[in-house]
Amino acid sequence: MSSASLRLTLRIWRQESPRQPGAFVSYPLEELSPDLSLLEALDRLNEQLLMAGERPVSFDHDCREGICGACGFMVNGQAHGPQRATSVCQLYLRHFRDGNKLTLEPWRARAFPLQQDLSVDRSAFDRVLAAGGYVSVNTGSAPAANALLVGREQAEQAFAAASCIGCGACVAACPNASASLFVAAKLGHLALLPQGQPERQRRSAALQSAMAAEGFGSCSNQLECAAVCPKEISADWISRMNRSG
Ligand code: SF4
Ligand code: FES
């Protein structure tokens, strides 16, 4: 083994379906380049499992660039792993030491039912957004939108809120499994823009009641959500949501 390569043990939650019991299974991996991402290490494990005629590990991913929000699971008890402001697809093996054991488990929240292994159903987020996370005004084409001036600070704040990728880490990290940070970011983004004004109050009430109806818990200011958010969405957005009703 080259001095630059790593040996890791991935202890992974395996559960074939929601109706079957799950358990952790340990998989030792050797000769891993520190330049591999954790998802690439999982790809490698899955190739080995397929070669051995076993079921590969299910985990969600798409862009692998921290953009789409598809990826997400717990690494050693932390949503998206130990690096701040990092989605799990951007977590590299160089952040770990030779011989480390990593425990990988799915988001655990009533509103995110488990599908298989590390994969959960996050369609509750889509339903919350469908309750009013959009603007109904005709915003016209791109040149028309540019004709409506928005102050620089307002635009930057709206952009910061809009950078939420909907990954669900905030829910997974919260002891109440609250979706408050996600909902507050979506509300905050639209509330700061002129196009979001006509339905502002209605949107806030609709999204918050959809959040409760989906089984997400309430916010009790634990701030775990902001600590794990890969996009560093501030918990101040939750205060703004609570003030605006
Ligand atoms: S607020 Fe952060 S942690 Fe929550 S869904 Fe958005 S990006 Fe993910
Ligand atoms: S796979 Fe797109 S954000 Fe991780």
Short mmCIF file of C-alpha atoms and ligand atoms in Angstrom, two decimals:
data_model
loop_
_atom_site.label_atom_id
_atom_site.label_comp_id
_atom_site.label_asym_id
_atom_site.label_seq_id
_atom_site.Cartn_x
_atom_site.Cartn_y
_atom_site.Cartn_z
CA MET A 1 0.00 0.00 0.00
CA SER A 2 1.41 3.43 -0.91
CA SER A 3 1.99 5.81 2.00
CA ALA A 4 -0.57 8.17 0.46
CA SER A 5 -3.41 5.66 0.47
CA LEU A 6 -5.93 5.10 3.25
CA ARG A 7 -7.69 2.18 4.87
CA LEU A 8 -11.17 3.03 6.08
CA THR A 9 -14.01 0.99 7.50
CA LEU A 10 -17.45 2.13 6.40
CA ARG A 11 -20.09 1.04 8.92
CA ILE A 12 -23.27 1.50 6.93
CA TRP A 13 -26.95 1.27 7.82
CA ARG A 14 -28.41 -1.45 5.57
CA GLN A 15 -32.18 -1.76 5.30
CA GLU A 16 -33.72 -3.25 2.22
CA SER A 17 -37.15 -1.70 2.67
CA PRO A 18 -39.11 0.30 5.24
CA ARG A 19 -40.95 -2.88 6.26
CA GLN A 20 -37.82 -4.88 6.98
CA PRO A 21 -35.50 -4.44 9.96
CA GLY A 22 -32.21 -2.66 9.39
CA ALA A 23 -28.73 -3.11 10.86
CA PHE A 24 -25.25 -1.68 10.55
CA VAL A 25 -22.82 -3.66 8.39
CA SER A 26 -19.08 -2.90 8.36
CA TYR A 27 -17.12 -2.84 5.11
CA PRO A 28 -13.33 -2.48 5.22
CA LEU A 29 -11.88 -0.60 2.22
CA GLU A 30 -8.19 -0.48 1.38
CA GLU A 31 -5.86 1.52 -0.86
CA LEU A 32 -8.14 4.52 -1.10
CA SER A 33 -6.71 7.71 -2.55
CA PRO A 34 -7.22 10.72 -0.23
CA ASP A 35 -8.37 12.55 -3.38
CA LEU A 36 -11.47 10.37 -3.65
CA SER A 37 -14.72 11.79 -2.37
CA LEU A 38 -16.69 9.78 0.17
CA LEU A 39 -19.33 9.12 -2.52
CA GLU A 40 -16.61 7.79 -4.82
CA ALA A 41 -15.52 5.45 -2.02
CA LEU A 42 -19.14 4.28 -1.85
CA ASP A 43 -19.09 3.79 -5.64
CA ARG A 44 -16.04 1.61 -5.19
CA LEU A 45 -17.69 -0.38 -2.45
CA ASN A 46 -20.75 -0.83 -4.65
CA GLU A 47 -18.61 -2.18 -7.51
CA GLN A 48 -17.14 -4.73 -5.08
CA LEU A 49 -20.59 -5.68 -3.81
CA LEU A 50 -21.92 -6.11 -7.35
CA MET A 51 -18.90 -8.25 -8.29
CA ALA A 52 -19.68 -10.42 -5.26
CA GLY A 53 -23.35 -10.72 -6.29
CA GLU A 54 -24.56 -8.62 -3.35
CA ARG A 55 -27.00 -5.70 -3.26
CA PRO A 56 -25.21 -2.34 -3.60
CA VAL A 57 -25.69 0.41 -1.02
CA SER A 58 -28.46 2.90 -1.90
CA PHE A 59 -27.60 6.55 -1.46
CA ASP A 60 -28.89 9.69 -3.15
CA HIS A 61 -26.72 11.88 -5.36
CA ASP A 62 -26.86 13.83 -8.59
CA CYS A 63 -24.59 16.81 -9.32
CA ARG A 64 -21.82 15.87 -6.85
CA GLU A 65 -20.89 19.56 -6.86
CA GLY A 66 -22.83 20.85 -3.88
CA ILE A 67 -25.53 22.38 -6.07
CA CYS A 68 -28.58 20.13 -6.36
CA GLY A 69 -29.31 19.03 -2.78
CA ALA A 70 -29.83 15.38 -3.74
CA CYS A 71 -27.13 13.94 -1.50
CA GLY A 72 -27.26 13.69 2.27
CA PHE A 73 -26.67 11.24 5.10
CA MET A 74 -25.10 11.24 8.53
CA VAL A 75 -21.36 10.65 8.87
CA ASN A 76 -20.33 9.80 12.42
CA GLY A 77 -23.51 11.41 13.72
CA GLN A 78 -23.13 14.67 11.80
CA ALA A 79 -25.34 15.66 8.88
CA HIS A 80 -23.10 15.79 5.76
CA GLY A 81 -20.07 14.91 7.93
CA PRO A 82 -17.52 16.87 9.92
CA GLN A 83 -16.60 19.65 7.48
CA ARG A 84 -18.49 22.93 7.86
CA ALA A 85 -20.39 24.29 4.87
CA THR A 86 -19.87 21.06 2.93
CA SER A 87 -22.43 18.78 1.36
CA VAL A 88 -21.56 15.08 1.64
CA CYS A 89 -20.81 14.92 -2.10
CA GLN A 90 -18.02 17.43 -1.50
CA LEU A 91 -16.54 15.56 1.44
CA TYR A 92 -13.14 14.12 0.54
CA LEU A 93 -11.24 11.24 2.15
CA ARG A 94 -8.33 13.58 2.92
CA HIS A 95 -10.47 14.87 5.79
CA PHE A 96 -10.09 11.46 7.49
CA ARG A 97 -7.16 9.49 8.87
CA ASP A 98 -5.80 6.10 7.93
CA GLY A 99 -7.70 3.46 9.91
CA ASN A 100 -10.75 5.65 10.65
CA LYS A 101 -14.15 4.01 11.03
CA LEU A 102 -17.00 6.05 9.53
CA THR A 103 -20.58 5.35 10.53
CA LEU A 104 -23.00 6.25 7.72
CA GLU A 105 -26.72 6.37 8.42
CA PRO A 106 -29.75 7.99 6.78
CA TRP A 107 -31.53 11.19 7.82
CA ARG A 108 -33.89 10.12 10.58
CA ALA A 109 -37.09 12.19 10.67
CA ARG A 110 -40.74 11.16 10.61
CA ALA A 111 -41.40 13.41 7.61
CA PHE A 112 -38.53 11.76 5.66
CA PRO A 113 -39.49 8.06 5.56
CA LEU A 114 -36.65 5.68 4.83
CA GLN A 115 -36.58 4.18 1.34
CA GLN A 116 -33.49 1.96 1.45
CA ASP A 117 -30.12 2.07 3.25
CA LEU A 118 -28.96 5.72 3.21
CA SER A 119 -31.81 6.95 1.02
CA VAL A 120 -34.91 8.68 2.40
CA ASP A 121 -37.99 10.17 0.76
CA ARG A 122 -37.75 13.98 0.95
CA SER A 123 -40.83 14.69 -1.14
CA ALA A 124 -42.36 16.37 1.95
CA PHE A 125 -40.17 19.37 1.04
CA ASP A 126 -41.73 19.46 -2.45
CA ARG A 127 -45.22 19.42 -0.96
CA VAL A 128 -44.35 22.24 1.45
CA LEU A 129 -43.10 24.33 -1.48
CA ALA A 130 -46.15 23.45 -3.58
CA ALA A 131 -48.29 24.99 -0.81
CA GLY A 132 -47.05 28.44 -1.86
CA GLY A 133 -43.30 28.63 -2.39
CA TYR A 134 -43.65 30.36 -5.73
CA VAL A 135 -44.76 33.70 -7.16
CA SER A 136 -47.93 33.86 -9.24
CA VAL A 137 -47.20 37.26 -10.82
CA ASN A 138 -46.08 37.28 -14.43
CA THR A 139 -42.41 38.24 -14.14
CA GLY A 140 -41.96 38.56 -17.90
CA SER A 141 -38.81 37.65 -19.79
CA ALA A 142 -35.28 38.23 -18.54
CA PRO A 143 -35.02 41.82 -19.92
CA ALA A 144 -38.36 42.73 -18.25
CA ALA A 145 -37.13 41.33 -14.94
CA ASN A 146 -33.97 43.43 -15.22
CA ALA A 147 -36.08 46.59 -15.63
CA LEU A 148 -37.39 46.21 -12.08
CA LEU A 149 -34.67 47.61 -9.85
CA VAL A 150 -33.85 45.82 -6.61
CA GLY A 151 -31.47 47.31 -4.04
CA ARG A 152 -28.08 45.67 -3.83
CA GLU A 153 -28.34 44.66 -0.16
CA GLN A 154 -31.83 43.31 -0.69
CA ALA A 155 -30.67 41.33 -3.73
CA GLU A 156 -27.68 39.91 -1.85
CA GLN A 157 -29.82 38.87 1.12
CA ALA A 158 -32.40 37.29 -1.19
CA PHE A 159 -29.61 35.43 -2.95
CA ALA A 160 -28.21 34.17 0.38
CA ALA A 161 -31.62 32.73 1.30
CA ALA A 162 -32.11 31.33 -2.20
CA SER A 163 -28.86 29.36 -1.90
CA CYS A 164 -30.73 26.71 0.14
CA ILE A 165 -30.43 23.50 -1.89
CA GLY A 166 -33.21 21.62 -0.06
CA CYS A 167 -30.93 18.85 1.17
CA GLY A 168 -32.73 18.28 4.47
CA ALA A 169 -29.64 18.31 6.71
CA CYS A 170 -31.29 20.97 8.89
CA VAL A 171 -34.18 18.58 9.57
CA ALA A 172 -31.86 15.65 10.27
CA ALA A 173 -29.73 17.64 12.72
CA CYS A 174 -32.65 19.16 14.63
CA PRO A 175 -33.74 17.27 17.78
CA ASN A 176 -37.34 18.20 16.83
CA ALA A 177 -36.86 17.31 13.13
CA SER A 178 -38.05 20.81 12.33
CA ALA A 179 -37.95 22.15 8.78
CA SER A 180 -37.92 25.75 10.01
CA LEU A 181 -34.60 26.72 8.43
CA PHE A 182 -35.62 25.38 5.03
CA VAL A 183 -39.04 27.05 5.14
CA ALA A 184 -37.65 30.31 6.53
CA ALA A 185 -35.04 30.46 3.75
CA LYS A 186 -37.68 29.94 1.06
CA LEU A 187 -39.97 32.56 2.63
CA GLY A 188 -37.13 35.01 3.18
CA HIS A 189 -35.95 34.79 -0.40
CA LEU A 190 -39.36 35.62 -1.87
CA ALA A 191 -40.29 38.17 0.81
CA LEU A 192 -37.28 40.32 -0.10
CA LEU A 193 -38.11 40.60 -3.79
CA PRO A 194 -40.85 42.82 -5.25
CA GLN A 195 -42.31 39.86 -7.15
CA GLY A 196 -42.92 38.07 -3.87
CA GLN A 197 -45.04 40.79 -2.26
CA PRO A 198 -48.62 40.05 -3.44
CA GLU A 199 -48.84 36.67 -1.66
CA ARG A 200 -46.35 37.30 1.09
CA GLN A 201 -48.60 36.80 4.14
CA ARG A 202 -50.60 34.00 2.56
CA ARG A 203 -47.39 32.23 1.54
CA SER A 204 -45.97 32.39 5.04
CA ALA A 205 -49.10 30.91 6.62
CA ALA A 206 -49.44 28.23 3.91
CA LEU A 207 -45.84 27.02 4.09
CA GLN A 208 -45.78 26.93 7.87
CA SER A 209 -49.02 25.01 8.10
CA ALA A 210 -47.84 22.58 5.37
CA MET A 211 -44.63 22.07 7.35
CA ALA A 212 -46.62 21.07 10.45
CA ALA A 213 -49.02 18.89 8.42
CA GLU A 214 -46.08 16.91 6.97
CA GLY A 215 -44.94 15.95 10.48
CA PHE A 216 -41.94 18.24 10.90
CA GLY A 217 -41.45 19.43 14.48
CA SER A 218 -41.32 22.95 15.87
CA CYS A 219 -38.23 25.11 16.28
CA SER A 220 -36.87 25.36 19.82
CA ASN A 221 -33.78 27.44 18.95
CA GLN A 222 -31.25 24.60 19.17
CA LEU A 223 -29.43 26.10 16.15
CA GLU A 224 -28.18 22.68 15.04
CA CYS A 225 -29.80 23.41 11.66
CA ALA A 226 -27.55 26.37 10.86
CA ALA A 227 -24.48 24.53 12.17
CA VAL A 228 -24.83 21.72 9.62
CA CYS A 229 -26.24 23.64 6.65
CA PRO A 230 -23.91 23.18 3.67
CA LYS A 231 -24.92 26.62 2.39
CA GLU A 232 -24.52 28.35 5.76
CA ILE A 233 -28.10 29.60 5.81
CA SER A 234 -28.37 31.73 8.95
CA ALA A 235 -30.85 30.96 11.73
CA ASP A 236 -31.75 34.70 11.55
CA TRP A 237 -34.12 33.69 8.75
CA ILE A 238 -36.17 31.74 11.31
CA SER A 239 -36.49 34.88 13.46
CA ARG A 240 -37.64 36.83 10.42
CA MET A 241 -40.20 34.13 9.61
CA ASN A 242 -41.53 34.23 13.17
CA ARG A 243 -41.78 38.04 13.12
CA SER A 244 -43.57 38.17 9.79
CA GLY A 245 -46.18 35.61 10.84
S1 SF4 B 1 -31.51 25.27 4.95
FE1 SF4 B 1 -29.45 24.38 4.57
S2 SF4 B 1 -29.53 22.35 5.52
FE2 SF4 B 1 -31.67 23.03 5.28
S3 SF4 B 1 -32.35 22.23 3.31
FE3 SF4 B 1 -31.54 24.31 2.92
S4 SF4 B 1 -29.38 23.96 2.37
FE4 SF4 B 1 -30.06 22.06 3.35
S1 FES B 2 -25.13 15.55 -5.18
FE1 FES B 2 -25.84 17.57 -5.65
S2 FES B 2 -25.50 18.65 -3.80
FE2 FES B 2 -24.58 16.70 -3.41
#
